[in-house]
Short mmCIF file of C-alpha atoms in Angstrom, two decimals:
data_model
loop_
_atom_site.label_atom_id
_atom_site.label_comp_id
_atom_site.label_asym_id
_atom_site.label_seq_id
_atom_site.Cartn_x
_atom_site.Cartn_y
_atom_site.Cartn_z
CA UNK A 22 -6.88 -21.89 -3.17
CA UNK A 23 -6.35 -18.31 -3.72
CA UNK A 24 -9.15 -15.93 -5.11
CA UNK A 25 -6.92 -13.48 -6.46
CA UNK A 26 -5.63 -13.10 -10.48
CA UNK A 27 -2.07 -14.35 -11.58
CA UNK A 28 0.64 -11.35 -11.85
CA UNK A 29 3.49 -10.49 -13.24
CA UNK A 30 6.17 -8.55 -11.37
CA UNK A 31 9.98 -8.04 -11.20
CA UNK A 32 11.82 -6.72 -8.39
CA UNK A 33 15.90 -5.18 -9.03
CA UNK A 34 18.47 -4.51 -6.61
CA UNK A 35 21.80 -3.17 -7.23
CA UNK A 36 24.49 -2.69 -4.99
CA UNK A 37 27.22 -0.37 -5.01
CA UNK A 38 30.75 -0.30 -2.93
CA UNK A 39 30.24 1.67 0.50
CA UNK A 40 27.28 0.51 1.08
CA UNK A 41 25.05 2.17 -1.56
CA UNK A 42 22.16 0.76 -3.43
CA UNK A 43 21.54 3.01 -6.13
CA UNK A 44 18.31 0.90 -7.11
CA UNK A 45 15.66 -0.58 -5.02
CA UNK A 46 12.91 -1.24 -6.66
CA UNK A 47 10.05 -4.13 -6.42
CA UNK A 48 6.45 -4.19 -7.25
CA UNK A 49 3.74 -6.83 -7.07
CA UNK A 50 4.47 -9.79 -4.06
CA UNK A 51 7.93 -8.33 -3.94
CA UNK A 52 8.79 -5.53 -1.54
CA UNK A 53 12.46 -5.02 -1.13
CA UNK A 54 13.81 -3.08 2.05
CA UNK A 55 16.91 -2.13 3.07
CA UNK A 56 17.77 -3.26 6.49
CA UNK A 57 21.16 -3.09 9.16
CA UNK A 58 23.69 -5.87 8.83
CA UNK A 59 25.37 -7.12 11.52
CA UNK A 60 28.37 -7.13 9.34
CA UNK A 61 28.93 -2.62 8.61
CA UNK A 62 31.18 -3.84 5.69
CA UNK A 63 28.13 -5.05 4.10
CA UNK A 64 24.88 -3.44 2.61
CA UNK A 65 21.60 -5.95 3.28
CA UNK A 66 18.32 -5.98 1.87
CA UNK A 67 15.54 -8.02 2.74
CA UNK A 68 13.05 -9.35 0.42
CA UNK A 69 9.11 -9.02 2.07
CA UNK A 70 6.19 -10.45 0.41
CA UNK A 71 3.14 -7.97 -0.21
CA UNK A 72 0.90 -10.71 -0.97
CA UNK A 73 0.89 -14.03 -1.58
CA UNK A 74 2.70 -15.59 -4.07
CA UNK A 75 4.00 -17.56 -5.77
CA UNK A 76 0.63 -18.59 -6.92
CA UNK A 77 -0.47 -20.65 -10.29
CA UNK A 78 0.08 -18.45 -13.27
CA UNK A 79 2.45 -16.00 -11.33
CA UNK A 80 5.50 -14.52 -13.15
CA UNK A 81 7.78 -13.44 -10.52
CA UNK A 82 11.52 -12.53 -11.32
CA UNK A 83 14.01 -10.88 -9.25
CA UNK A 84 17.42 -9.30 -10.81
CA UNK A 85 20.39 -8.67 -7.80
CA UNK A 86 23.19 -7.14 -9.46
CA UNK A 87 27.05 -5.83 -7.32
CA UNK A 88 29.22 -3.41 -9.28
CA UNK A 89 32.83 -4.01 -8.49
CA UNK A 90 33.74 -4.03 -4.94
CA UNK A 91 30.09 -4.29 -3.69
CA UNK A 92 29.52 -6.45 -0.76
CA UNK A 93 25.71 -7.36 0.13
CA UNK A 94 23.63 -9.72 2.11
CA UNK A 95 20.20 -10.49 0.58
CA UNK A 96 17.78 -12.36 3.12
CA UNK A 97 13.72 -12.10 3.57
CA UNK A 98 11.01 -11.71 6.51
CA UNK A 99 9.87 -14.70 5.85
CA UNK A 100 9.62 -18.09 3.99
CA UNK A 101 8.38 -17.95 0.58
CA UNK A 102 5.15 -20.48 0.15
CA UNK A 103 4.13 -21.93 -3.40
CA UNK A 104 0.24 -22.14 -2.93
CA UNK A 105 -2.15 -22.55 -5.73
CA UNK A 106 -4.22 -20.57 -7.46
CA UNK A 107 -7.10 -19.50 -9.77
CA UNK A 108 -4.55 -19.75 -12.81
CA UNK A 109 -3.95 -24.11 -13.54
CA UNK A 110 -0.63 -23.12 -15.17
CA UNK A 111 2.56 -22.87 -12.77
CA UNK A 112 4.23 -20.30 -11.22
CA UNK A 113 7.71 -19.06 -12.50
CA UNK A 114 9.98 -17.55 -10.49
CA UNK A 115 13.46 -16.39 -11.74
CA UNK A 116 16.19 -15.06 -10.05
CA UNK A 117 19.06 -13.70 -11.37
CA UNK A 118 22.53 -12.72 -9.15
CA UNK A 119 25.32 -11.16 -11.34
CA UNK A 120 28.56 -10.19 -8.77
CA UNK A 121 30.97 -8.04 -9.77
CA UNK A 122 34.95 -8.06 -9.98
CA UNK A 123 35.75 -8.19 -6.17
CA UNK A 124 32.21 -8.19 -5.18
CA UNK A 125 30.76 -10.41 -1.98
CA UNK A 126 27.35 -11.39 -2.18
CA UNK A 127 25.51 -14.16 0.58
CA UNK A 128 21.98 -15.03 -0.44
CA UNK A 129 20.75 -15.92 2.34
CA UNK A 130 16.53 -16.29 2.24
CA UNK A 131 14.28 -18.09 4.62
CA UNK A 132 12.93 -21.49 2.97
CA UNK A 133 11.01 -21.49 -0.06
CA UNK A 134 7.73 -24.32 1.26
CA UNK A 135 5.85 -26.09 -1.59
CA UNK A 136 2.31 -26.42 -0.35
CA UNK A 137 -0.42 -29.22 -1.39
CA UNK A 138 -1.68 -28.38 -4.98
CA UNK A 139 0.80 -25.96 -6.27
CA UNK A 140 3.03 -26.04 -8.86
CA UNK A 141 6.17 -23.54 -9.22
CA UNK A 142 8.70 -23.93 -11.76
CA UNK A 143 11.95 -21.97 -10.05
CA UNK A 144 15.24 -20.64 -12.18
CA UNK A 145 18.54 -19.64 -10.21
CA UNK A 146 21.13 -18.23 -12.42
CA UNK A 147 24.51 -16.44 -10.80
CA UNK A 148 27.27 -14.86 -13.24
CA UNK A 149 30.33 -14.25 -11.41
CA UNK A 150 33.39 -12.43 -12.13
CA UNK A 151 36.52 -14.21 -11.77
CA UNK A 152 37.26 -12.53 -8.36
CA UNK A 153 33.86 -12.78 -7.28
CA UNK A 154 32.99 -14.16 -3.98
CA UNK A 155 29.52 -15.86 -3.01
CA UNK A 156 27.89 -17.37 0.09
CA UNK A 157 24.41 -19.17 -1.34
CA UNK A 158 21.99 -21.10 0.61
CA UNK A 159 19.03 -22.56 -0.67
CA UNK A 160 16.72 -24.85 1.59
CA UNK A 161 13.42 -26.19 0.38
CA UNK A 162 10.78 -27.48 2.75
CA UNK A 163 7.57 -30.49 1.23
CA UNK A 164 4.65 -29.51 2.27
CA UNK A 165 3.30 -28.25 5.58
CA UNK A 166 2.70 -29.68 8.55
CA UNK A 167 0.73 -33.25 7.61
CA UNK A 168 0.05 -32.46 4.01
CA UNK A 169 1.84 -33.82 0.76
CA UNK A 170 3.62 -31.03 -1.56
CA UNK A 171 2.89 -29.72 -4.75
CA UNK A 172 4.97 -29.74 -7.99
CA UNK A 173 8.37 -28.02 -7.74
CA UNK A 174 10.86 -28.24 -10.35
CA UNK A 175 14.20 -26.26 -8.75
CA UNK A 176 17.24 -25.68 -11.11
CA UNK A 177 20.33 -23.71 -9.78
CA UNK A 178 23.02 -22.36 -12.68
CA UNK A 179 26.25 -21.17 -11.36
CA UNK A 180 28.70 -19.66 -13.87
CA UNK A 181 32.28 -18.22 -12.98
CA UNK A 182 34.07 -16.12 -15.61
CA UNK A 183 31.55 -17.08 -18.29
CA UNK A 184 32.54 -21.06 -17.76
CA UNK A 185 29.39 -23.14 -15.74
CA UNK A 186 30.55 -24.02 -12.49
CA UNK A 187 27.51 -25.45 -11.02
CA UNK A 188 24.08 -26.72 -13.33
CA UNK A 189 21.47 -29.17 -11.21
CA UNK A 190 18.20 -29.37 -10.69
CA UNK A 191 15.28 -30.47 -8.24
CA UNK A 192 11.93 -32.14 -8.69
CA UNK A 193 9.68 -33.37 -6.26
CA UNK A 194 6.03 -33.80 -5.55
CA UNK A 195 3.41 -35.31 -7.90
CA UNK A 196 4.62 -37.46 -10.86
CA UNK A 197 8.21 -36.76 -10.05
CA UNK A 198 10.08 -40.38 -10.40
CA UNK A 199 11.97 -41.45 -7.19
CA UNK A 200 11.93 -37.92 -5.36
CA UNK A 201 11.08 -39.43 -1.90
CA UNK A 202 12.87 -42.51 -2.70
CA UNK A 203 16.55 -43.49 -0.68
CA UNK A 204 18.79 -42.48 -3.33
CA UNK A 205 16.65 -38.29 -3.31
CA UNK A 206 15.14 -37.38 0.14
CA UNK A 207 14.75 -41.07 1.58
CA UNK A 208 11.56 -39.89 3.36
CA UNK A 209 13.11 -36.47 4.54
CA UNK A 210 10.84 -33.46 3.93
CA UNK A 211 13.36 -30.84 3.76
CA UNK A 212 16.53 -30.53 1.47
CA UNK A 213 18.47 -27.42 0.86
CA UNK A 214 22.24 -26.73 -0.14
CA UNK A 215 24.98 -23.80 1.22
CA UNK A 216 27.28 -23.38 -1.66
CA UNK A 217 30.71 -21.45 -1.13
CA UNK A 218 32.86 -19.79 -3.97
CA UNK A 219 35.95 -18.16 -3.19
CA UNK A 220 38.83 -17.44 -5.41
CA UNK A 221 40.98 -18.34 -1.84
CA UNK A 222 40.45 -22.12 -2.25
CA UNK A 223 41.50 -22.26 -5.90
CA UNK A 224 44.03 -25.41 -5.92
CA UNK A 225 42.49 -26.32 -2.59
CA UNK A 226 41.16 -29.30 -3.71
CA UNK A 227 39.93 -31.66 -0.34
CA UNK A 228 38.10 -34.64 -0.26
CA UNK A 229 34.59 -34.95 0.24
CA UNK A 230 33.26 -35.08 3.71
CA UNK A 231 30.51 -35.56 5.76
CA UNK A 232 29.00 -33.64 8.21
CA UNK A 233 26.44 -35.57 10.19
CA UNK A 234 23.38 -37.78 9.19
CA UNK A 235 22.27 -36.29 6.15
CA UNK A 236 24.94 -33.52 4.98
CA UNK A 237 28.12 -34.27 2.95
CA UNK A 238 30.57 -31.26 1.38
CA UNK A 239 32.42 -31.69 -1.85
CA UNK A 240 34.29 -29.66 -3.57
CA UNK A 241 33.69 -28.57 -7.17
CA UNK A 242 35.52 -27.81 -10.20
CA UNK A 243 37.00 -24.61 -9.12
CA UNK A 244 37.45 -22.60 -5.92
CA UNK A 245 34.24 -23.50 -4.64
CA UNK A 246 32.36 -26.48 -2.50
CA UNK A 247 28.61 -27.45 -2.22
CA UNK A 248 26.94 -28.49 1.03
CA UNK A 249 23.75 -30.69 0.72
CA UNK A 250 21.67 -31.75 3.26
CA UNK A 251 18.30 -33.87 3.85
CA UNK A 252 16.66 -33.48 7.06
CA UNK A 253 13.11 -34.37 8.76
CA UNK A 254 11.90 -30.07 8.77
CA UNK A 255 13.22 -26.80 8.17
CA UNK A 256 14.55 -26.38 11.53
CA UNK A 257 17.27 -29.58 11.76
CA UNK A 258 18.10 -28.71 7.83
CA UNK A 259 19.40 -25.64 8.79
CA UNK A 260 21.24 -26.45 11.51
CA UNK A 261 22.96 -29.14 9.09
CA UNK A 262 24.15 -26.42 6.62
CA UNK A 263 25.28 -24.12 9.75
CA UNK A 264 28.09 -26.90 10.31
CA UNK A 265 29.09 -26.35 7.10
#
């Protein structure tokens, strides 16, 4: 357990077309650096923690925002670990991606790993434009090696053109009903999710499919399909949502 006090911090990025990023600003566990892409049609930042965090009592949020026409790849140095703290109340972290008419964004961050005795309470929300385009990946990992996790309650709110494409939510650990049961993670101590929208598959409606042990991809209401997987570690979960 953690020594220091709880904090409060917010971190902003927005991206511009050509590459700009007129704002770049974090404070508090969030550094944000701009790093090369592989891709030169895209801008990337990467998220670095400055401390450790989240921790109990934390208030973390992060705001990404593309104008029009941005394209940008968001990723970070490391994995994120929920650990406890001084504070007995949870963590909150919020994130907030808002794309732009013709923007691109792929979130694309190392997993988030709830360790024994924590408790984090994280809020996704994207806003896309109709002509929007997103690449997200999410992957959450139970504890570390040979301990149980904490409490994590995960909710992810997608909404295209003001309408909710995508509302679910996660919760595992202590005094969750049926989270390592067969119907959630059937043992599995890694789950995580690559979701795809893209105006291009509007009326491309397929059928569900699998992908291996553990990983199926269905399509949504709209031009978009979901990937989730449950795997053993971090490791084999991400090679599951690479075959997606």
């Amino acid at each position: 357990m953690t020594g220091r006090a709880a904090v409060a911090a917010h971190a902003r990025i927005v991206a511009a077309p050509g590459g700009a990023l007129p704002v770049l600003a974090g404070d508090g566990p969030l550094a944000v650096r701009r790093t090369r892409a592989d891709d030169p049609s895209f801008s990337q930042v990467t998220l670095v923690g400055a401390m450790s965090a989240p921790l109990g009592g934390d208030r973390i949020e992060l705001t990404v925002e593309l104008l029009p026409g941005a394209a940008l790849r968001v990723t970070s140095a490391a994995a994120t670990i929920a650990l406890p703290g001084r504070d007995p109340v949870p963590a909150r972290y919020r994130i907030t991606l808002r794309v732009g008419a013709g923007a691109v964004l792929h979130w694309m961050p190392e997993p988030l790993i709830s360790a024994a005795g924590s408790e984090l309470r994280q809020l996704t929300r994207v806003e896309l434009a109709p002509t929007a385009r997103l690449l997200l990946r999410e992957s959450v990992v139970l504890g570390r090696a040979d301990e149980e996790p904490g409490r994590l309650a995960s909710r992810l709110t997608v909404v295209r053109d003001g309408r909710p494409l995508l509302d679910q939510e996660l919760r595992c650990g202590p005094d969750a009903p049926g989270w390592d049961g067969g119907a959630v993670l059937d043992g599995n101590r890694a789950v995580g999710q690559l979701l795809v929208v893209d105006p291009a598959l509007d009326g491309q409606q397929a059928a569900p499919r699998l992908l291996g042990e553990g990983a199926v991809c269905a399509p949504l209401a709209g031009p978009a399909t979901l990937t989730s997987a449950v795997a053993p570690d971090a490791l084999a979960l991400h090679r599951a949502l690479a075959n997606a």
